[in-house]
Amino acid sequence: MTKPQWLPEGWNVSAPRMLLATLICSVLVALVVFATVSTTAFGLYNPTWEGTSDLREEISTERELDLLTDTAEYGSLVSDEAVAFIIAPDEEYDDEAAEQVRRFVERGGTAVVFENFETNGNALLSDLGAEARFDGRVLRDEEHYFRGPEMPVATTVENHTLTEGVDQLTLNLGTAIEPGNATVLVGTSEFAYLVEEPDTELDDEDELATYPVATVEPLGEGQVVAVGDPSITINAMVDESDNAVFLERLSQNSDRVVFDLSHQESVPPLTSAVLAVRETPLLQVLLGGVAIVAVAGVSRGRFRRTRKRLASTAVWGRLRRRAGLRTAPSGQVMTAEQRVRYLRREHPDWDDDRIERVVIAFNRTSEEEGKRE
């Protein structure tokens, strides 16, 4: 079969082989993407508009970042140096899991719960002993909004260390918070109202008011923050005013930011495997041992192959010519000095001890062959 005309000169690859190679490359690329990218809403490895990969990357450049896949890991955190982001959990925390989070906060940690319509956020707040609750209805504002009334701009910002530099929050299908005795951090304008469906317009029965959308309250030595819109963390909204600043303020006094993924859909397979290795010392030891054995095996194999090739007189004769030496009489091999010179030239990365060991091994082989002859 003739080669395709578009192939460079000297390439003797048939079209079927080229197609097969292309197919294999495509499959490998697809597997890598599948193993490293998520399509889950609020997923830390989801690069689309509804993912939170931008937030993860931004935080990782400024602070230590941990991905927590089991609430038991809260016990190993230095609480007064960490803040935990719990973004729209897909499952309800059972008593044991909620207790782990509560102990983390009581020791001095900060737990930030982002939720809007689902009940999992309220269940966690209740188990933690917090008073704030998410209303669950949709906030709308006909006067202060981003792209529509269902995306209100919360303009009432209270004076607090967690709101320094924040003038507003831009929401996307957020809900109000019933604060109880919690301190209100951010609220809507006085023109906001609550409805059951996002596209429901204002009518005479709706009450215009300022509704809290972010609160903070103490719990033991730590604090619990409730935010009525997890969408401020997604890629499409995190850079809108002043969402990124507010998220940064929530972690400003912490050295470590923890993303609690224990009750969200699974992370990408490759990321999950890396996390499993990082969290399991025994796996780290086993993988380290396997790597050492593999490197040692490869190095030993290369040494044996090199020794075998260079042991014969004929091969040494070719090496002499490559090294620029004059051809030796028939049956004569390189001297030890010549071998050292050649190996230094061919393997500049080898140290003197290694070269000496190789030369000694060659000499021993030559002596044994001479005895057999």
Short mmCIF file of C-alpha atoms in Angstrom, two decimals:
data_model
loop_
_atom_site.label_atom_id
_atom_site.label_comp_id
_atom_site.label_asym_id
_atom_site.label_seq_id
_atom_site.Cartn_x
_atom_site.Cartn_y
_atom_site.Cartn_z
CA MET A 1 0.00 0.00 0.00
CA THR A 2 1.37 3.43 -0.95
CA LYS A 3 1.84 5.98 1.74
CA PRO A 4 -0.40 9.10 1.85
CA GLN A 5 0.98 12.03 -0.12
CA TRP A 6 0.71 14.41 2.83
CA LEU A 7 3.17 12.48 4.97
CA PRO A 8 6.67 13.98 5.28
CA GLU A 9 9.48 12.50 3.22
CA GLY A 10 10.94 9.40 4.84
CA TRP A 11 7.79 8.47 6.75
CA ASN A 12 6.75 5.00 5.69
CA VAL A 13 3.51 4.82 7.66
CA SER A 14 0.44 3.38 5.97
CA ALA A 15 -2.92 5.12 6.21
CA PRO A 16 -4.55 2.33 8.29
CA ARG A 17 -1.73 2.51 10.84
CA MET A 18 -2.02 6.27 10.97
CA LEU A 19 -5.78 6.01 11.57
CA LEU A 20 -5.21 3.42 14.29
CA ALA A 21 -2.65 5.65 16.00
CA THR A 22 -5.06 8.59 15.81
CA LEU A 23 -7.85 6.49 17.31
CA ILE A 24 -5.61 5.32 20.16
CA CYS A 25 -4.54 8.89 20.91
CA SER A 26 -8.16 10.05 20.92
CA VAL A 27 -9.15 7.30 23.33
CA LEU A 28 -6.22 8.12 25.63
CA VAL A 29 -7.12 11.81 25.65
CA ALA A 30 -10.75 10.96 26.41
CA LEU A 31 -9.69 8.70 29.29
CA VAL A 32 -7.45 11.41 30.76
CA VAL A 33 -10.27 13.96 30.55
CA PHE A 34 -12.71 11.49 32.13
CA ALA A 35 -10.27 10.73 34.94
CA THR A 36 -9.49 14.36 35.81
CA VAL A 37 -12.62 16.41 35.00
CA SER A 38 -16.01 16.44 36.71
CA THR A 39 -19.39 17.45 35.29
CA THR A 40 -21.07 17.73 38.70
CA ALA A 41 -22.71 21.03 39.64
CA PHE A 42 -20.50 22.85 42.17
CA GLY A 43 -17.76 20.32 41.39
CA LEU A 44 -14.26 21.51 42.23
CA TYR A 45 -12.93 19.87 39.04
CA ASN A 46 -15.77 21.01 36.81
CA PRO A 47 -14.43 23.74 34.48
CA THR A 48 -17.85 24.62 33.02
CA TRP A 49 -20.01 27.53 34.14
CA GLU A 50 -21.65 25.58 36.99
CA GLY A 51 -18.40 24.17 38.43
CA THR A 52 -16.17 25.69 41.12
CA SER A 53 -12.75 24.98 39.60
CA ASP A 54 -11.90 28.71 39.43
CA LEU A 55 -12.50 29.12 43.16
CA ARG A 56 -10.38 26.04 43.92
CA GLU A 57 -7.49 27.32 41.81
CA GLU A 58 -7.68 30.83 43.30
CA ILE A 59 -7.63 29.59 46.87
CA SER A 60 -4.84 27.08 46.21
CA THR A 61 -2.52 29.91 45.09
CA GLU A 62 -2.90 31.74 48.41
CA ARG A 63 -3.52 29.11 51.10
CA GLU A 64 -3.18 25.44 51.90
CA LEU A 65 -6.12 23.58 50.40
CA ASP A 66 -7.54 20.23 51.50
CA LEU A 67 -10.24 18.09 49.91
CA LEU A 68 -12.08 16.22 52.63
CA THR A 69 -13.93 13.08 51.54
CA ASP A 70 -14.72 11.69 54.99
CA THR A 71 -15.93 13.74 57.97
CA ALA A 72 -13.64 11.68 60.22
CA GLU A 73 -10.81 13.78 58.76
CA TYR A 74 -12.13 16.82 60.66
CA GLY A 75 -10.52 15.30 63.74
CA SER A 76 -7.02 15.75 62.30
CA LEU A 77 -7.45 19.43 61.43
CA VAL A 78 -6.00 22.25 63.50
CA SER A 79 -9.36 23.91 63.94
CA ASP A 80 -8.33 27.49 64.73
CA GLU A 81 -6.28 27.56 61.52
CA ALA A 82 -8.91 26.13 59.17
CA VAL A 83 -12.17 27.06 57.48
CA ALA A 84 -14.45 24.43 55.93
CA PHE A 85 -16.57 25.20 52.86
CA ILE A 86 -19.68 23.00 52.68
CA ILE A 87 -21.28 23.79 49.33
CA ALA A 88 -24.80 22.50 48.58
CA PRO A 89 -24.43 18.98 50.02
CA ASP A 90 -26.24 16.31 47.97
CA GLU A 91 -26.91 14.11 51.00
CA GLU A 92 -27.95 14.75 54.57
CA TYR A 93 -25.24 14.47 57.24
CA ASP A 94 -26.02 11.66 59.67
CA ASP A 95 -25.58 12.19 63.41
CA GLU A 96 -21.98 10.95 63.47
CA ALA A 97 -20.89 13.06 60.49
CA ALA A 98 -22.58 16.19 61.84
CA GLU A 99 -20.92 15.59 65.20
CA GLN A 100 -17.50 15.57 63.53
CA VAL A 101 -18.22 18.98 61.97
CA ARG A 102 -19.61 20.34 65.24
CA ARG A 103 -16.49 19.32 67.19
CA PHE A 104 -14.30 20.95 64.54
CA VAL A 105 -16.18 24.24 64.99
CA GLU A 106 -16.26 24.07 68.79
CA ARG A 107 -12.45 23.67 68.80
CA GLY A 108 -12.12 26.98 66.94
CA GLY A 109 -12.85 26.19 63.30
CA THR A 110 -15.14 28.00 60.88
CA ALA A 111 -17.83 26.12 58.94
CA VAL A 112 -19.40 27.93 55.98
CA VAL A 113 -22.62 26.32 54.78
CA PHE A 114 -23.83 27.36 51.30
CA GLU A 115 -27.42 26.34 50.51
CA ASN A 116 -30.61 27.63 48.89
CA PHE A 117 -33.54 25.28 48.25
CA GLU A 118 -32.59 21.82 49.49
CA THR A 119 -33.16 20.67 53.08
CA ASN A 120 -29.68 19.22 53.65
CA GLY A 121 -28.24 22.60 54.61
CA ASN A 122 -30.90 23.26 57.25
CA ALA A 123 -30.49 19.76 58.68
CA LEU A 124 -26.77 20.35 59.11
CA LEU A 125 -27.29 23.77 60.71
CA SER A 126 -29.74 22.19 63.15
CA ASP A 127 -27.34 19.37 64.05
CA LEU A 128 -24.55 21.88 64.60
CA GLY A 129 -26.70 23.82 67.05
CA ALA A 130 -26.82 26.94 64.88
CA GLU A 131 -29.94 29.14 64.85
CA ALA A 132 -29.85 30.37 61.25
CA ARG A 133 -32.12 28.59 58.73
CA PHE A 134 -32.47 28.83 54.94
CA ASP A 135 -35.96 29.95 53.87
CA GLY A 136 -35.99 27.82 50.71
CA ARG A 137 -37.99 30.21 48.55
CA VAL A 138 -36.51 32.20 45.65
CA LEU A 139 -35.39 35.79 46.19
CA ARG A 140 -36.31 38.34 43.54
CA ASP A 141 -35.65 42.08 43.30
CA GLU A 142 -37.19 44.25 40.60
CA GLU A 143 -34.91 47.21 41.34
CA HIS A 144 -31.45 45.81 42.09
CA TYR A 145 -30.51 42.84 39.96
CA PHE A 146 -27.81 41.47 37.66
CA ARG A 147 -29.39 39.93 34.57
CA GLY A 148 -32.91 39.60 35.87
CA PRO A 149 -34.96 39.94 39.07
CA GLU A 150 -34.20 36.31 39.94
CA MET A 151 -30.52 37.33 40.14
CA PRO A 152 -30.75 40.03 42.80
CA VAL A 153 -27.85 42.18 43.93
CA ALA A 154 -27.67 42.21 47.72
CA THR A 155 -26.72 45.78 48.58
CA THR A 156 -27.18 45.90 52.36
CA VAL A 157 -23.76 45.09 53.81
CA GLU A 158 -23.18 45.29 57.54
CA ASN A 159 -19.93 46.44 59.15
CA HIS A 160 -18.03 43.27 60.07
CA THR A 161 -14.56 41.82 59.64
CA LEU A 162 -16.02 39.24 57.24
CA THR A 163 -17.39 41.97 54.95
CA GLU A 164 -14.40 44.30 54.71
CA GLY A 165 -14.14 45.51 51.11
CA VAL A 166 -17.54 44.03 50.23
CA ASP A 167 -20.14 46.46 48.87
CA GLN A 168 -22.60 43.91 47.50
CA LEU A 169 -23.15 40.27 46.57
CA THR A 170 -24.47 39.15 43.20
CA LEU A 171 -26.85 36.23 43.61
CA ASN A 172 -28.30 33.67 41.23
CA LEU A 173 -31.47 31.96 42.47
CA GLY A 174 -30.60 32.58 46.09
CA THR A 175 -32.79 32.35 49.15
CA ALA A 176 -33.24 34.35 52.33
CA ILE A 177 -31.95 33.33 55.75
CA GLU A 178 -33.98 33.38 58.94
CA PRO A 179 -31.18 34.53 61.26
CA GLY A 180 -32.56 33.83 64.72
CA ASN A 181 -29.87 35.27 67.00
CA ALA A 182 -27.18 35.09 64.31
CA THR A 183 -25.48 38.28 63.13
CA VAL A 184 -26.52 39.41 59.66
CA LEU A 185 -23.57 40.05 57.36
CA VAL A 186 -25.29 40.84 54.04
CA GLY A 187 -28.90 41.50 53.07
CA THR A 188 -30.86 42.40 49.97
CA SER A 189 -32.16 45.83 49.10
CA GLU A 190 -35.52 46.90 50.54
CA PHE A 191 -37.18 45.94 47.25
CA ALA A 192 -36.67 42.18 47.50
CA TYR A 193 -39.44 39.60 47.87
CA LEU A 194 -39.78 35.81 48.12
CA VAL A 195 -41.60 33.52 45.67
CA GLU A 196 -41.97 29.79 45.14
CA GLU A 197 -40.82 29.82 41.49
CA PRO A 198 -38.02 31.92 39.93
CA ASP A 199 -40.21 33.37 37.16
CA THR A 200 -43.05 34.46 39.46
CA GLU A 201 -43.57 38.21 39.13
CA LEU A 202 -44.38 40.66 41.89
CA ASP A 203 -48.03 40.90 42.96
CA ASP A 204 -49.99 42.67 45.68
CA GLU A 205 -49.51 39.83 48.16
CA ASP A 206 -45.72 39.90 48.05
CA GLU A 207 -43.94 41.74 50.85
CA LEU A 208 -41.07 43.99 49.86
CA ALA A 209 -38.34 43.95 52.47
CA THR A 210 -34.64 43.58 53.17
CA TYR A 211 -33.87 39.89 53.59
CA PRO A 212 -30.63 38.49 55.10
CA VAL A 213 -28.57 36.34 52.72
CA ALA A 214 -25.46 35.76 54.85
CA THR A 215 -25.12 35.36 58.61
CA VAL A 216 -22.51 34.39 61.20
CA GLU A 217 -22.91 33.05 64.72
CA PRO A 218 -20.54 31.71 67.38
CA LEU A 219 -20.38 28.03 68.30
CA GLY A 220 -17.96 27.08 71.04
CA GLU A 221 -14.56 28.56 70.12
CA GLY A 222 -15.48 28.77 66.43
CA GLN A 223 -18.23 30.11 64.21
CA VAL A 224 -20.83 29.02 61.67
CA VAL A 225 -21.48 31.10 58.56
CA ALA A 226 -24.63 30.55 56.50
CA VAL A 227 -24.83 31.82 52.90
CA GLY A 228 -28.17 31.64 51.09
CA ASP A 229 -26.73 31.10 47.61
CA PRO A 230 -24.13 28.45 46.72
CA SER A 231 -24.01 29.93 43.22
CA ILE A 232 -21.66 32.70 44.34
CA THR A 233 -18.93 30.00 44.25
CA ILE A 234 -19.46 28.80 40.66
CA ASN A 235 -17.27 29.80 37.73
CA ALA A 236 -20.00 31.91 36.11
CA MET A 237 -20.63 33.98 39.25
CA VAL A 238 -17.50 34.01 41.40
CA ASP A 239 -16.06 37.09 39.67
CA GLU A 240 -19.26 39.14 39.87
CA SER A 241 -19.34 41.96 42.45
CA ASP A 242 -18.27 41.31 45.19
CA ASN A 243 -18.50 37.55 45.44
CA ALA A 244 -14.78 36.79 45.20
CA VAL A 245 -13.92 39.40 47.85
CA PHE A 246 -16.51 37.97 50.24
CA LEU A 247 -15.27 34.40 49.74
CA GLU A 248 -11.73 35.58 50.38
CA ARG A 249 -12.81 37.34 53.59
CA LEU A 250 -14.39 34.12 54.86
CA SER A 251 -10.95 32.50 54.85
CA GLN A 252 -8.79 35.54 55.60
CA ASN A 253 -7.87 34.43 59.14
CA SER A 254 -7.27 30.80 58.20
CA ASP A 255 -4.11 29.13 56.96
CA ARG A 256 -6.01 26.21 55.47
CA VAL A 257 -9.22 26.00 53.43
CA VAL A 258 -11.04 22.68 53.47
CA PHE A 259 -13.62 21.73 50.85
CA ASP A 260 -15.95 19.18 52.41
CA LEU A 261 -16.78 16.71 49.62
CA SER A 262 -17.99 13.98 51.96
CA HIS A 263 -21.64 14.48 51.02
CA GLN A 264 -21.29 15.49 47.39
CA GLU A 265 -21.12 13.40 44.26
CA SER A 266 -17.81 11.63 43.66
CA VAL A 267 -14.69 13.47 42.53
CA PRO A 268 -12.91 12.42 39.28
CA PRO A 269 -11.34 8.93 39.48
CA LEU A 270 -7.73 10.11 39.21
CA THR A 271 -8.26 12.78 41.86
CA SER A 272 -9.99 10.23 44.08
CA ALA A 273 -7.01 7.88 43.73
CA VAL A 274 -4.55 10.65 44.62
CA LEU A 275 -6.61 11.57 47.67
CA ALA A 276 -6.76 7.92 48.75
CA VAL A 277 -2.97 7.63 48.54
CA ARG A 278 -2.42 10.90 50.38
CA GLU A 279 -4.75 9.88 53.20
CA THR A 280 -3.40 6.31 53.57
CA PRO A 281 0.21 6.09 54.84
CA LEU A 282 0.36 2.36 54.08
CA LEU A 283 -0.43 2.98 50.41
CA GLN A 284 2.26 5.65 50.30
CA VAL A 285 4.82 3.19 51.66
CA LEU A 286 3.74 0.44 49.24
CA LEU A 287 3.82 2.72 46.20
CA GLY A 288 7.18 4.12 47.26
CA GLY A 289 8.57 0.58 47.58
CA VAL A 290 7.22 -0.41 44.18
CA ALA A 291 8.79 2.69 42.61
CA ILE A 292 12.18 1.95 44.19
CA VAL A 293 12.09 -1.68 43.02
CA ALA A 294 11.08 -0.61 39.51
CA VAL A 295 13.88 1.95 39.23
CA ALA A 296 16.40 -0.53 40.59
CA GLY A 297 15.22 -3.22 38.15
CA VAL A 298 15.45 -0.91 35.15
CA SER A 299 18.91 0.32 36.15
CA ARG A 300 20.17 -3.22 36.69
CA GLY A 301 18.76 -4.37 33.38
CA ARG A 302 20.42 -1.52 31.53
CA PHE A 303 23.72 -2.27 33.24
CA ARG A 304 23.54 -5.95 32.25
CA ARG A 305 22.69 -5.14 28.64
CA THR A 306 25.54 -2.63 28.42
CA ARG A 307 27.96 -5.08 29.98
CA LYS A 308 26.93 -7.84 27.58
CA ARG A 309 27.28 -5.63 24.53
CA LEU A 310 30.64 -4.24 25.49
CA ALA A 311 32.17 -7.48 26.71
CA SER A 312 32.89 -8.92 23.27
CA THR A 313 36.08 -8.11 21.37
CA ALA A 314 34.23 -7.26 18.17
CA VAL A 315 32.05 -4.75 19.96
CA TRP A 316 35.05 -3.22 21.68
CA GLY A 317 36.67 -2.87 18.29
CA ARG A 318 33.72 -0.83 17.04
CA LEU A 319 33.82 1.24 20.21
CA ARG A 320 37.51 1.96 19.64
CA ARG A 321 36.71 3.34 16.20
CA ARG A 322 33.84 5.45 17.56
CA ALA A 323 36.16 6.77 20.26
CA GLY A 324 38.68 7.80 17.62
CA LEU A 325 41.25 5.14 18.51
CA ARG A 326 43.37 3.29 16.01
CA THR A 327 42.29 -0.21 15.13
CA ALA A 328 43.91 -2.76 17.42
CA PRO A 329 45.50 -5.97 16.19
CA SER A 330 43.14 -8.89 15.75
CA GLY A 331 41.97 -10.24 19.08
CA GLN A 332 43.16 -7.22 21.07
CA VAL A 333 40.66 -5.38 23.29
CA MET A 334 40.64 -1.97 24.87
CA THR A 335 42.79 -1.33 27.87
CA ALA A 336 41.16 -0.33 31.15
CA GLU A 337 42.22 3.29 30.61
CA GLN A 338 40.69 3.36 27.13
CA ARG A 339 37.45 1.90 28.46
CA VAL A 340 37.30 4.57 31.17
CA ARG A 341 37.89 7.28 28.57
CA TYR A 342 35.18 5.91 26.31
CA LEU A 343 32.59 5.53 29.09
CA ARG A 344 33.23 9.09 30.27
CA ARG A 345 32.59 10.33 26.75
CA GLU A 346 29.42 8.24 26.19
CA HIS A 347 28.02 8.67 29.70
CA PRO A 348 28.97 12.10 31.06
CA ASP A 349 26.34 11.74 33.80
CA TRP A 350 28.12 8.69 35.32
CA ASP A 351 30.39 9.36 38.28
CA ASP A 352 33.90 7.88 38.65
CA ASP A 353 32.77 5.11 41.01
CA ARG A 354 30.17 3.86 38.57
CA ILE A 355 32.58 3.92 35.64
CA GLU A 356 35.15 2.02 37.70
CA ARG A 357 32.59 -0.67 38.59
CA VAL A 358 31.59 -1.08 34.95
CA VAL A 359 35.20 -1.37 33.77
CA ILE A 360 36.00 -3.95 36.46
CA ALA A 361 32.99 -5.98 35.38
CA PHE A 362 34.09 -5.81 31.72
CA ASN A 363 37.60 -6.90 32.61
CA ARG A 364 36.29 -9.85 34.60
CA THR A 365 34.12 -10.93 31.66
CA SER A 366 37.03 -10.69 29.27
CA GLU A 367 39.20 -12.79 31.58
CA GLU A 368 36.53 -15.49 31.86
CA GLU A 369 36.10 -15.62 28.07
CA GLY A 370 39.87 -15.89 27.69
CA LYS A 371 39.99 -18.86 30.06
CA ARG A 372 37.19 -20.62 28.16
CA GLU A 373 39.06 -20.16 24.91
#
